[in-house]
GROMACS .gro file of C-alpha atoms in nm:
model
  328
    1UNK     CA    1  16.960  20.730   7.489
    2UNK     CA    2  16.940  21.098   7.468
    3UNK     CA    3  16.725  21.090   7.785
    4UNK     CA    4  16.989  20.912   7.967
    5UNK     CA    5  17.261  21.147   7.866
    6UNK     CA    6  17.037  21.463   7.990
    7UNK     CA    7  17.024  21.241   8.328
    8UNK     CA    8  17.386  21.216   8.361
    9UNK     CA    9  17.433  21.547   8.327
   10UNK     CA   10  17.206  21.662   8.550
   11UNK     CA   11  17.396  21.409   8.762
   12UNK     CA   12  17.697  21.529   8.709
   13UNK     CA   13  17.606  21.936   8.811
   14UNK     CA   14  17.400  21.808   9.124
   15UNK     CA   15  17.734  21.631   9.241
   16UNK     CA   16  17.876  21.974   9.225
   17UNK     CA   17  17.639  22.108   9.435
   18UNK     CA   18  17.436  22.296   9.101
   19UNK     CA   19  17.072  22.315   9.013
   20UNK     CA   20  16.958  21.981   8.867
   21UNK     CA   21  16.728  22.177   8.626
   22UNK     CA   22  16.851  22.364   8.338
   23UNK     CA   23  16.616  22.566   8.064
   24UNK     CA   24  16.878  22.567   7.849
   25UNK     CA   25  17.096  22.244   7.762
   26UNK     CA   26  17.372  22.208   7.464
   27UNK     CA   27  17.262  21.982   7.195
   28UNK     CA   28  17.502  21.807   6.923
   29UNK     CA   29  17.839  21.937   6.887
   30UNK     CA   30  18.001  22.137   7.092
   31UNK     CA   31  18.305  22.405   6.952
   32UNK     CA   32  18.588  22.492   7.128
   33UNK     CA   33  18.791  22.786   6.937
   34UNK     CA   34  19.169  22.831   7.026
   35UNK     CA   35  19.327  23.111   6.888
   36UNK     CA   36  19.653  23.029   6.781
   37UNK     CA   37  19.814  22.715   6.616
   38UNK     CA   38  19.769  22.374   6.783
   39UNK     CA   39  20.073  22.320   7.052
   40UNK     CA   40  20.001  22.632   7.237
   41UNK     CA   41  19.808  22.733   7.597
   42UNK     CA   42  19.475  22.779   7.421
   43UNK     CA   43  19.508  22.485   7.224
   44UNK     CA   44  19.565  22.315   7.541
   45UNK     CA   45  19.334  22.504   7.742
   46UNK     CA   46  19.031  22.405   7.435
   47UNK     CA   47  19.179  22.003   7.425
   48UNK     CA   48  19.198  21.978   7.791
   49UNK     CA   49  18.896  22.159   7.909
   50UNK     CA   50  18.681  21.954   7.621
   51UNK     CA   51  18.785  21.590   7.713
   52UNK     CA   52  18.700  21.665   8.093
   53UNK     CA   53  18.384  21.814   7.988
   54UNK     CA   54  18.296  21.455   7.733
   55UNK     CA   55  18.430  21.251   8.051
   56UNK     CA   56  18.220  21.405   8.286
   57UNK     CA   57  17.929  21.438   8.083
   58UNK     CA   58  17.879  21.776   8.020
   59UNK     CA   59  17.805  21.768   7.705
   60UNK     CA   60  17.584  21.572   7.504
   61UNK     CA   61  17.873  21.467   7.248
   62UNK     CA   62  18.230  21.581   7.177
   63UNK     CA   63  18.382  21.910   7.197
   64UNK     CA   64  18.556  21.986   6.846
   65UNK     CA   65  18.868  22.217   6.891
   66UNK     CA   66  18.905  22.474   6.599
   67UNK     CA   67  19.230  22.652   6.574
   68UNK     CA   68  19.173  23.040   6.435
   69UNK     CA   69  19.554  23.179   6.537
   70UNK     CA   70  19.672  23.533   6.407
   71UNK     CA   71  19.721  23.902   6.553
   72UNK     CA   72  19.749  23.694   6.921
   73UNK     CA   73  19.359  23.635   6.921
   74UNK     CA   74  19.279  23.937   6.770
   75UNK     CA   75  19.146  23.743   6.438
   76UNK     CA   76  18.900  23.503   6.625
   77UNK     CA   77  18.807  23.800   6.871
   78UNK     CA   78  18.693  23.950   6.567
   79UNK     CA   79  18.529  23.655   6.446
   80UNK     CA   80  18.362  23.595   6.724
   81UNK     CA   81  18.217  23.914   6.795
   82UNK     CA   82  18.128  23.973   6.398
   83UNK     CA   83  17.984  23.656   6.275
   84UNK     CA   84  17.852  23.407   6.577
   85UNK     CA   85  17.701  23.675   6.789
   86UNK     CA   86  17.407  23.434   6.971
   87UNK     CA   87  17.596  23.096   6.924
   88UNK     CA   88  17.542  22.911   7.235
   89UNK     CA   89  17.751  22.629   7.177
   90UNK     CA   90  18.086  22.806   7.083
   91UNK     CA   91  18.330  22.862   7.400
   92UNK     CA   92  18.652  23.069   7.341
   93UNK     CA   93  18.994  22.984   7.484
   94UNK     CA   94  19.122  23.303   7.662
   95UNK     CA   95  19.407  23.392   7.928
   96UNK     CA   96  19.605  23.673   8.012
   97UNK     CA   97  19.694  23.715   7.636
   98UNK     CA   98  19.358  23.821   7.546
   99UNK     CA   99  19.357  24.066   7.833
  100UNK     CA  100  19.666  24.268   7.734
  101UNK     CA  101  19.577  24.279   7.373
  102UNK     CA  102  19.272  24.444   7.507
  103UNK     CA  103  19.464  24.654   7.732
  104UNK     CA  104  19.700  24.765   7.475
  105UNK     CA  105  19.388  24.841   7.172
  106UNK     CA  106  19.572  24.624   6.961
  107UNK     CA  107  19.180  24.479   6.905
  108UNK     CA  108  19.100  24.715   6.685
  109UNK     CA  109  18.752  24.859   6.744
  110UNK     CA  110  18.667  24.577   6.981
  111UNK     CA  111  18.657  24.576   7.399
  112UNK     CA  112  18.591  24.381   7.647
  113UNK     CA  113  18.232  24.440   7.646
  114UNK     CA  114  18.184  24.300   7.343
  115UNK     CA  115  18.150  23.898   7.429
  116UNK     CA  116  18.038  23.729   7.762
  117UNK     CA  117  18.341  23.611   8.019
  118UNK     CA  118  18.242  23.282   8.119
  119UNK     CA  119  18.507  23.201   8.397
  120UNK     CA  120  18.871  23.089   8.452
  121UNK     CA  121  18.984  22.758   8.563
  122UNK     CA  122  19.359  22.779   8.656
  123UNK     CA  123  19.669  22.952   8.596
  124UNK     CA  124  19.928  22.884   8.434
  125UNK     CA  125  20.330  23.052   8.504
  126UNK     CA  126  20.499  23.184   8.320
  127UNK     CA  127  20.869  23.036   8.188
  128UNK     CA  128  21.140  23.108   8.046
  129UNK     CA  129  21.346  22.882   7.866
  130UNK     CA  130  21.627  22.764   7.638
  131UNK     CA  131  21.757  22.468   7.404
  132UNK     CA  132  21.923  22.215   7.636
  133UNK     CA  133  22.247  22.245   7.472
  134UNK     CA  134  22.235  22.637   7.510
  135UNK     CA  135  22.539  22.818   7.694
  136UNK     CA  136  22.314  23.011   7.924
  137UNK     CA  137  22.274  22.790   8.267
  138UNK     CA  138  22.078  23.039   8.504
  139UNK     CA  139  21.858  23.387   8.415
  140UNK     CA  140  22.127  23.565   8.576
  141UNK     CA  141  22.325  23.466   8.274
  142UNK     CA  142  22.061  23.559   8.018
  143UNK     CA  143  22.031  23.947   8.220
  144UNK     CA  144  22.427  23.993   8.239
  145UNK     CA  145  22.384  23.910   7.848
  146UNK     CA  146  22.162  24.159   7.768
  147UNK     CA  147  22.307  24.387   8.062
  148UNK     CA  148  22.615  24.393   7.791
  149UNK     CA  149  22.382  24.425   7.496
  150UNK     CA  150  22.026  24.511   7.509
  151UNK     CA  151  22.049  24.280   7.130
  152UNK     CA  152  22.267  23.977   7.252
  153UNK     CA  153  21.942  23.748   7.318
  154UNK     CA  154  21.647  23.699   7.116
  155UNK     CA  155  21.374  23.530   7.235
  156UNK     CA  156  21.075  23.428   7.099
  157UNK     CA  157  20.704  23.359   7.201
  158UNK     CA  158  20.387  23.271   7.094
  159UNK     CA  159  20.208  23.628   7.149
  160UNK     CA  160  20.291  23.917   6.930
  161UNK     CA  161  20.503  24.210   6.983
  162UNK     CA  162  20.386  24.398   7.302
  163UNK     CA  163  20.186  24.100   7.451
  164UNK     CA  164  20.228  23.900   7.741
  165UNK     CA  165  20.492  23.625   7.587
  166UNK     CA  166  20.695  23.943   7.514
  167UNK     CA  167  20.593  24.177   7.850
  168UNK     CA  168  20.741  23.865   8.069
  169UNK     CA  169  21.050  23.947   7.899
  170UNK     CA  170  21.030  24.337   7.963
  171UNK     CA  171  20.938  24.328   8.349
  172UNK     CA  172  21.249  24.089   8.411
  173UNK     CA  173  21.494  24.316   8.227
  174UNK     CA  174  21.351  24.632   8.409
  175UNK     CA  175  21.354  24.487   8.718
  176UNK     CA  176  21.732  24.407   8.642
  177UNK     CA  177  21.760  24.773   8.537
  178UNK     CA  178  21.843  24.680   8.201
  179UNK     CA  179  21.852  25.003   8.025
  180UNK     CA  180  21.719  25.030   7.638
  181UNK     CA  181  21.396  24.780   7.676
  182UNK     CA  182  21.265  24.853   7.306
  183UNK     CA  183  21.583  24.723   7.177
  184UNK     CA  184  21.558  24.358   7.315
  185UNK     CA  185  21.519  24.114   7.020
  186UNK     CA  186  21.166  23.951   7.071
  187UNK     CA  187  21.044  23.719   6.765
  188UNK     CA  188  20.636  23.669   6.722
  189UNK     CA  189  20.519  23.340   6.652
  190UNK     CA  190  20.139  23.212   6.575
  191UNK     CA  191  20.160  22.996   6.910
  192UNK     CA  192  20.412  22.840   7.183
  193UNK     CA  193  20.428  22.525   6.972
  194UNK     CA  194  20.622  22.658   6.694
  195UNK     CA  195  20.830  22.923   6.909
  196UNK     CA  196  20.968  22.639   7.099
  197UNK     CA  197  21.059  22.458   6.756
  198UNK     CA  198  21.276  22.751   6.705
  199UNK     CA  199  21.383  22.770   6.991
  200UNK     CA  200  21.502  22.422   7.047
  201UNK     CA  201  21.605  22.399   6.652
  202UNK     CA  202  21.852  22.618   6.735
  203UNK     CA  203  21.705  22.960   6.559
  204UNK     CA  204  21.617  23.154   6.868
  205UNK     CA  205  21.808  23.196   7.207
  206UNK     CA  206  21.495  23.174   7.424
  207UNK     CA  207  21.157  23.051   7.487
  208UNK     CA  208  20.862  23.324   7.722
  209UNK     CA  209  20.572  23.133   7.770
  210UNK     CA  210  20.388  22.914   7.995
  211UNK     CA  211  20.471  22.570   8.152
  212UNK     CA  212  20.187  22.425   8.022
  213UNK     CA  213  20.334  22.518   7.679
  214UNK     CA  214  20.658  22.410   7.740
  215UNK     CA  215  20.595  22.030   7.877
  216UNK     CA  216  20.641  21.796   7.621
  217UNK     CA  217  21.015  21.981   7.507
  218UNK     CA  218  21.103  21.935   7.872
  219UNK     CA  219  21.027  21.602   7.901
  220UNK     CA  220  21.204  21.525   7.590
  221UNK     CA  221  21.548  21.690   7.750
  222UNK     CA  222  21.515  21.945   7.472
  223UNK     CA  223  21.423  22.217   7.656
  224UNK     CA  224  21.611  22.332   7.973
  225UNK     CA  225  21.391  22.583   8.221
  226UNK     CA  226  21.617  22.880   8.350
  227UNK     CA  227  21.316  23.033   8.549
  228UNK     CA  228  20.955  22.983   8.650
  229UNK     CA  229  20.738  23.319   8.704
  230UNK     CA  230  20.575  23.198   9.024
  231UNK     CA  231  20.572  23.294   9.380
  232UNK     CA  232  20.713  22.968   9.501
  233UNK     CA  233  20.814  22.657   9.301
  234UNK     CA  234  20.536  22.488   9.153
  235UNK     CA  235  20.483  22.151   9.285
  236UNK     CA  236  20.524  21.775   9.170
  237UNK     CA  237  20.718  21.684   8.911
  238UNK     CA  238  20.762  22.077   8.852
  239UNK     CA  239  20.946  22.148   9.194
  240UNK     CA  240  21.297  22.168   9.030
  241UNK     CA  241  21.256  22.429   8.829
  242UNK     CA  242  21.363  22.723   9.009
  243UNK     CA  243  21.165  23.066   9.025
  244UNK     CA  244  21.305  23.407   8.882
  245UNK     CA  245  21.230  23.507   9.237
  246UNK     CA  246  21.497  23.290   9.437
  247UNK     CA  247  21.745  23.399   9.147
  248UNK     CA  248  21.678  23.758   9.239
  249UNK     CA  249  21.429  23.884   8.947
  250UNK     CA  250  21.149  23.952   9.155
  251UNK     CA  251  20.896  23.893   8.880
  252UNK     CA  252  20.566  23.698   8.893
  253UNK     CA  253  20.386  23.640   8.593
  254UNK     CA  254  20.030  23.389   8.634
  255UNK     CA  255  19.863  23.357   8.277
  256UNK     CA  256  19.497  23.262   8.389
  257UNK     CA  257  19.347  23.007   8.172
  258UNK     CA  258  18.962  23.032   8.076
  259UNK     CA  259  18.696  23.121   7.831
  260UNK     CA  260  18.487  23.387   7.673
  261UNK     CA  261  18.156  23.332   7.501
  262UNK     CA  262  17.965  23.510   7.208
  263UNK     CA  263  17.751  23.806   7.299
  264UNK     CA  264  17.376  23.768   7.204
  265UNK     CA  265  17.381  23.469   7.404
  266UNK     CA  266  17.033  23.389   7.607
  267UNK     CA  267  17.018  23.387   7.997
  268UNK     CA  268  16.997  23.049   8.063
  269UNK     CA  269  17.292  22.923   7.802
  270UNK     CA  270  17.545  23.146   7.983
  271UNK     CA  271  17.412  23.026   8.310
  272UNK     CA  272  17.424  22.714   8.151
  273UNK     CA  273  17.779  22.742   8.077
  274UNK     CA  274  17.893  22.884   8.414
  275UNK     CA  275  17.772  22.618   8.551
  276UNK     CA  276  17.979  22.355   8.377
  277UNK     CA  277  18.263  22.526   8.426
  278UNK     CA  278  18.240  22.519   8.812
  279UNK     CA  279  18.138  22.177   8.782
  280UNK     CA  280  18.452  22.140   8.575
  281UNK     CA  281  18.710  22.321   8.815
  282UNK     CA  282  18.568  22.102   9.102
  283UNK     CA  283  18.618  21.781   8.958
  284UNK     CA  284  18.899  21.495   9.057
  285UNK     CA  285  18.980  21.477   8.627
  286UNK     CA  286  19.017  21.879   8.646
  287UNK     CA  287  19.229  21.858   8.946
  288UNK     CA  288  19.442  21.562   8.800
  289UNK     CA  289  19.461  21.786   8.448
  290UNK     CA  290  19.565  22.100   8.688
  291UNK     CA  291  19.853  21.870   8.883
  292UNK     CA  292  19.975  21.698   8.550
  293UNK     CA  293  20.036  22.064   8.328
  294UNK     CA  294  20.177  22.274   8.591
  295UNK     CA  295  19.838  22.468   8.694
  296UNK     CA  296  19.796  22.675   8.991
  297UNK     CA  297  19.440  22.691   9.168
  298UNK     CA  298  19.253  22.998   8.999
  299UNK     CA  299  18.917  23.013   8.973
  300UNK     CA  300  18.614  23.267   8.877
  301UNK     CA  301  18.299  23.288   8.720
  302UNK     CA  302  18.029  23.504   8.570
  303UNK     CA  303  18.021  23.852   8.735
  304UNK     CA  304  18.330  23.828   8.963
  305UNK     CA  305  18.548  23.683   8.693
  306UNK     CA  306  18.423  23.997   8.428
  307UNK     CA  307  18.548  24.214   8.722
  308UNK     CA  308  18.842  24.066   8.768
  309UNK     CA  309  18.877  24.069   8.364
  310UNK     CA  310  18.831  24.499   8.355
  311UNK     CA  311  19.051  24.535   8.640
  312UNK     CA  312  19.361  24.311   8.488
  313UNK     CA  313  19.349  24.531   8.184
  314UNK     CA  314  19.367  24.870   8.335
  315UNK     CA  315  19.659  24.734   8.541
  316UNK     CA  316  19.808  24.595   8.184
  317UNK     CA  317  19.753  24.938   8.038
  318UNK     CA  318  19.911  25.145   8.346
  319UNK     CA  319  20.205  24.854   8.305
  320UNK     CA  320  20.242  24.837   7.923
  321UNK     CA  321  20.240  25.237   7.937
  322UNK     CA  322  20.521  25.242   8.198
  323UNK     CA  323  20.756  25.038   8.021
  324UNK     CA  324  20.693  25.239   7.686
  325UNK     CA  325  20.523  24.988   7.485
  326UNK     CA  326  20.188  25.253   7.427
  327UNK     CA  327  20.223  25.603   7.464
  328UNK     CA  328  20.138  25.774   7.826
   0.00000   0.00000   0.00000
C-alpha cells in the first residue's frame, strides 16, 4: 500500500512536468496552520489547498487544518518560528496580511527571514461589503458618508488595526480625499468569518475583506457587495459585482494567497514542498477551486516568490508610512 501511494505521487509531479525522484517525501500527517478563526482566507486557503493536495495525491494521508488566530498571524508567526523550527510537515497559510504586519513591525522581533516562503497560488480581491438590508447602495454612498463624517461608518475586518482588512479602507478614502483618515471607525476581528457575522447581524456598517471570505453571506442574500478591488470585474458567477474602479475609486487591492514554512527545514523537504505546490497551481481541481472562490491567476515559488515577498513589504512600509499609520 504505502508503495503504491509513493507511486502515485511520483505520478502525480511527473504529470506536472517535475522530477519523479524525491530524497525527501512527507510521511503520516500532514499540518496545515491558519492563523485566524475558521471562516476566514487562511482557513480557506489551509482547507482548500489540503483537499486538492489528498485528491491529487500529494500527500501520503490527510492534511489536518489547525486554527492559531490572534495579533493577525502574529501569534502563529511566533509559534512557528519559536517552537517547530525543522518541522517538515507543517505548511503556513499566508497572504498579503502577513506581509504588512511584517511591513509595519507589528511582529515583534520577528522578519521575514525568519521562516522559508514556499510559494503563492492565487489571489484573492479585495471587497467591500454591507448587510443586504443596509441603506448604502453604491461606495460612492459609503465615501459621501464619511466625506460628511470621517466617524459615520464603521467597518470591520478580520485583520487588526493597521493591516490590510483596514489599509483597503484607508487607500479608498484617500483616494476620495477624505480628510482625517485616523478617525475612520475600523473594528478588529480574529478572522473574516466573524466580522461578517457582525456585519450582517446588524453591529457593524461594513465588511473589508476578500471575496473568497465573503462567499457563502453572498450567496445567502445576506451580504450585498458595493465594490470589488480588482482591475476589471472578476469573472463567472462574480461578474456583477462592480469594481471600485468603474465607480471612480481607483483602488486595487489583490491579497495573494500562499504559504510559508518553518526555518531549519532540510534541502530536499522545501524542494519537496515547492514542488507540490506547482504541481498544485497547475492542476484542473486547483483551477476549478480558483474559478469557484473568486481567485485570480497568481503564482510564485521558492526564490522568485521570497523576492517578490521583500519587495511587497517595503512598498507596504513606504504606503502604511504615507497614510500615517507608522511614523516617517
Amino acid at each position: 500500500m504505502r508503495t503504491a501511494r509513493r507511486l502515485l505521487i511520483a505520478a502525480s509531479f511527473a504529470a506536472a512536468g517535475f522530477p519523479q525522484a524525491h530524497a525527501f517525501e512527507p510521511e503520516g500527517k500532514v499540518e496545515c496552520l491558519a492563523p485566524a478563526d475558521p471562516g476566514g482566507g487562511w482557513d480557506f486557503t489551509c482547507r482548500s489547498v489540503g483537499n486538492v493536495m489528498e485528491d491529487l495525491d500529494l500527500v501520503p494521508r490527510s492534511v489536518q487544518t489547525v486554527n492559531m488566530p490572534g495579533a493577525s498571524g502574529g501569534v502563529a508567526y511566533a509559534h512557528v518560528v519559536s517552537k517547530r523550527e525543522g518541522d517538515d510537515q507543517l505548511l503556513v497559510a499566508a497572504s498579503t496580511a502577513t506581509t504588512t504586519r511584517l511591513a509595519q513591525g507589528q511582529f515583534r522581533g520577528l522578519d521575514v527571514e525568519m521562516v522559508n516562503w514556499i510559494g503563492a497560488l492565487g489571489a484573492d480581491y479585495g471587497v467591500i461589503a454591507v448587510a443586504d438590508d443596509a441603506p448604502y447602495q453604491s461606495l460612492q454612498d459609503l465615501m459621501d458618508a464619511l466625506q460628511n463624517d470621517p466617524q459615520a461608518v464603521t467597518f470591520a475586518g478580520g485583520s487588526s488595526k493597521g493591516g490590510w482588512d483596514h489599509l483597503k479602507v484607508l487607500m479608498m478614502a484617500q483616494e476620495a480625499d477624505i480628510s482625517d483618515l485616523p478617525h475612520i471607525k475600523y473594528l478588529s476581528y480574529t478572522g473574516g468569518g466573524e466580522a461578517m457575522t457582525q456585519v450582517v447581524g446588524g453591529h457593524v456598517d461594513a465588511f473589508t475583506g476578500d471575496i473568497s471570505e465573503a462567499q457563502g453571506f453572498l450567496e445567502s442574500g445576506d451580504l450585498r457587495v458595493l465594490a470589488v478591488l480588482s482591475d476589471e470585474r472578476l469573472p463567472g458567477e462574480f461578474s456583477d459585482l462592480p469594481t471600485a474602479k468603474e465607480q471612480g475609486i481607483d483602488v486595487v487591492g489583490p491579497n495573494w494567497r500562499g504559504f510559508y514554512m518553518p526555518a531549519g527545514i532540510s534541502d530536499e523537504a522545501e524542494q519537496y514542498w515547492i514542488d507540490a505546490m506547482d504541481s498544485l497551481y497547475a492542476s484542473e481541481e486547483w483551477k476549478t477551486v480558483m474559478r469557484q472562490n473568486g481567485l485570480m491567476p497568481f503564482h510564485m515559488s521558492a526564490g522568485e516568490f521570497e523576492t517578490f515577498v521583500k519587495e511587497q513589504i517595503d512598498d507596504i512600509e513606504t504606503l502604511s508610512k504615507d497614510i500615517g499609520l507608522i511614523p516617517q
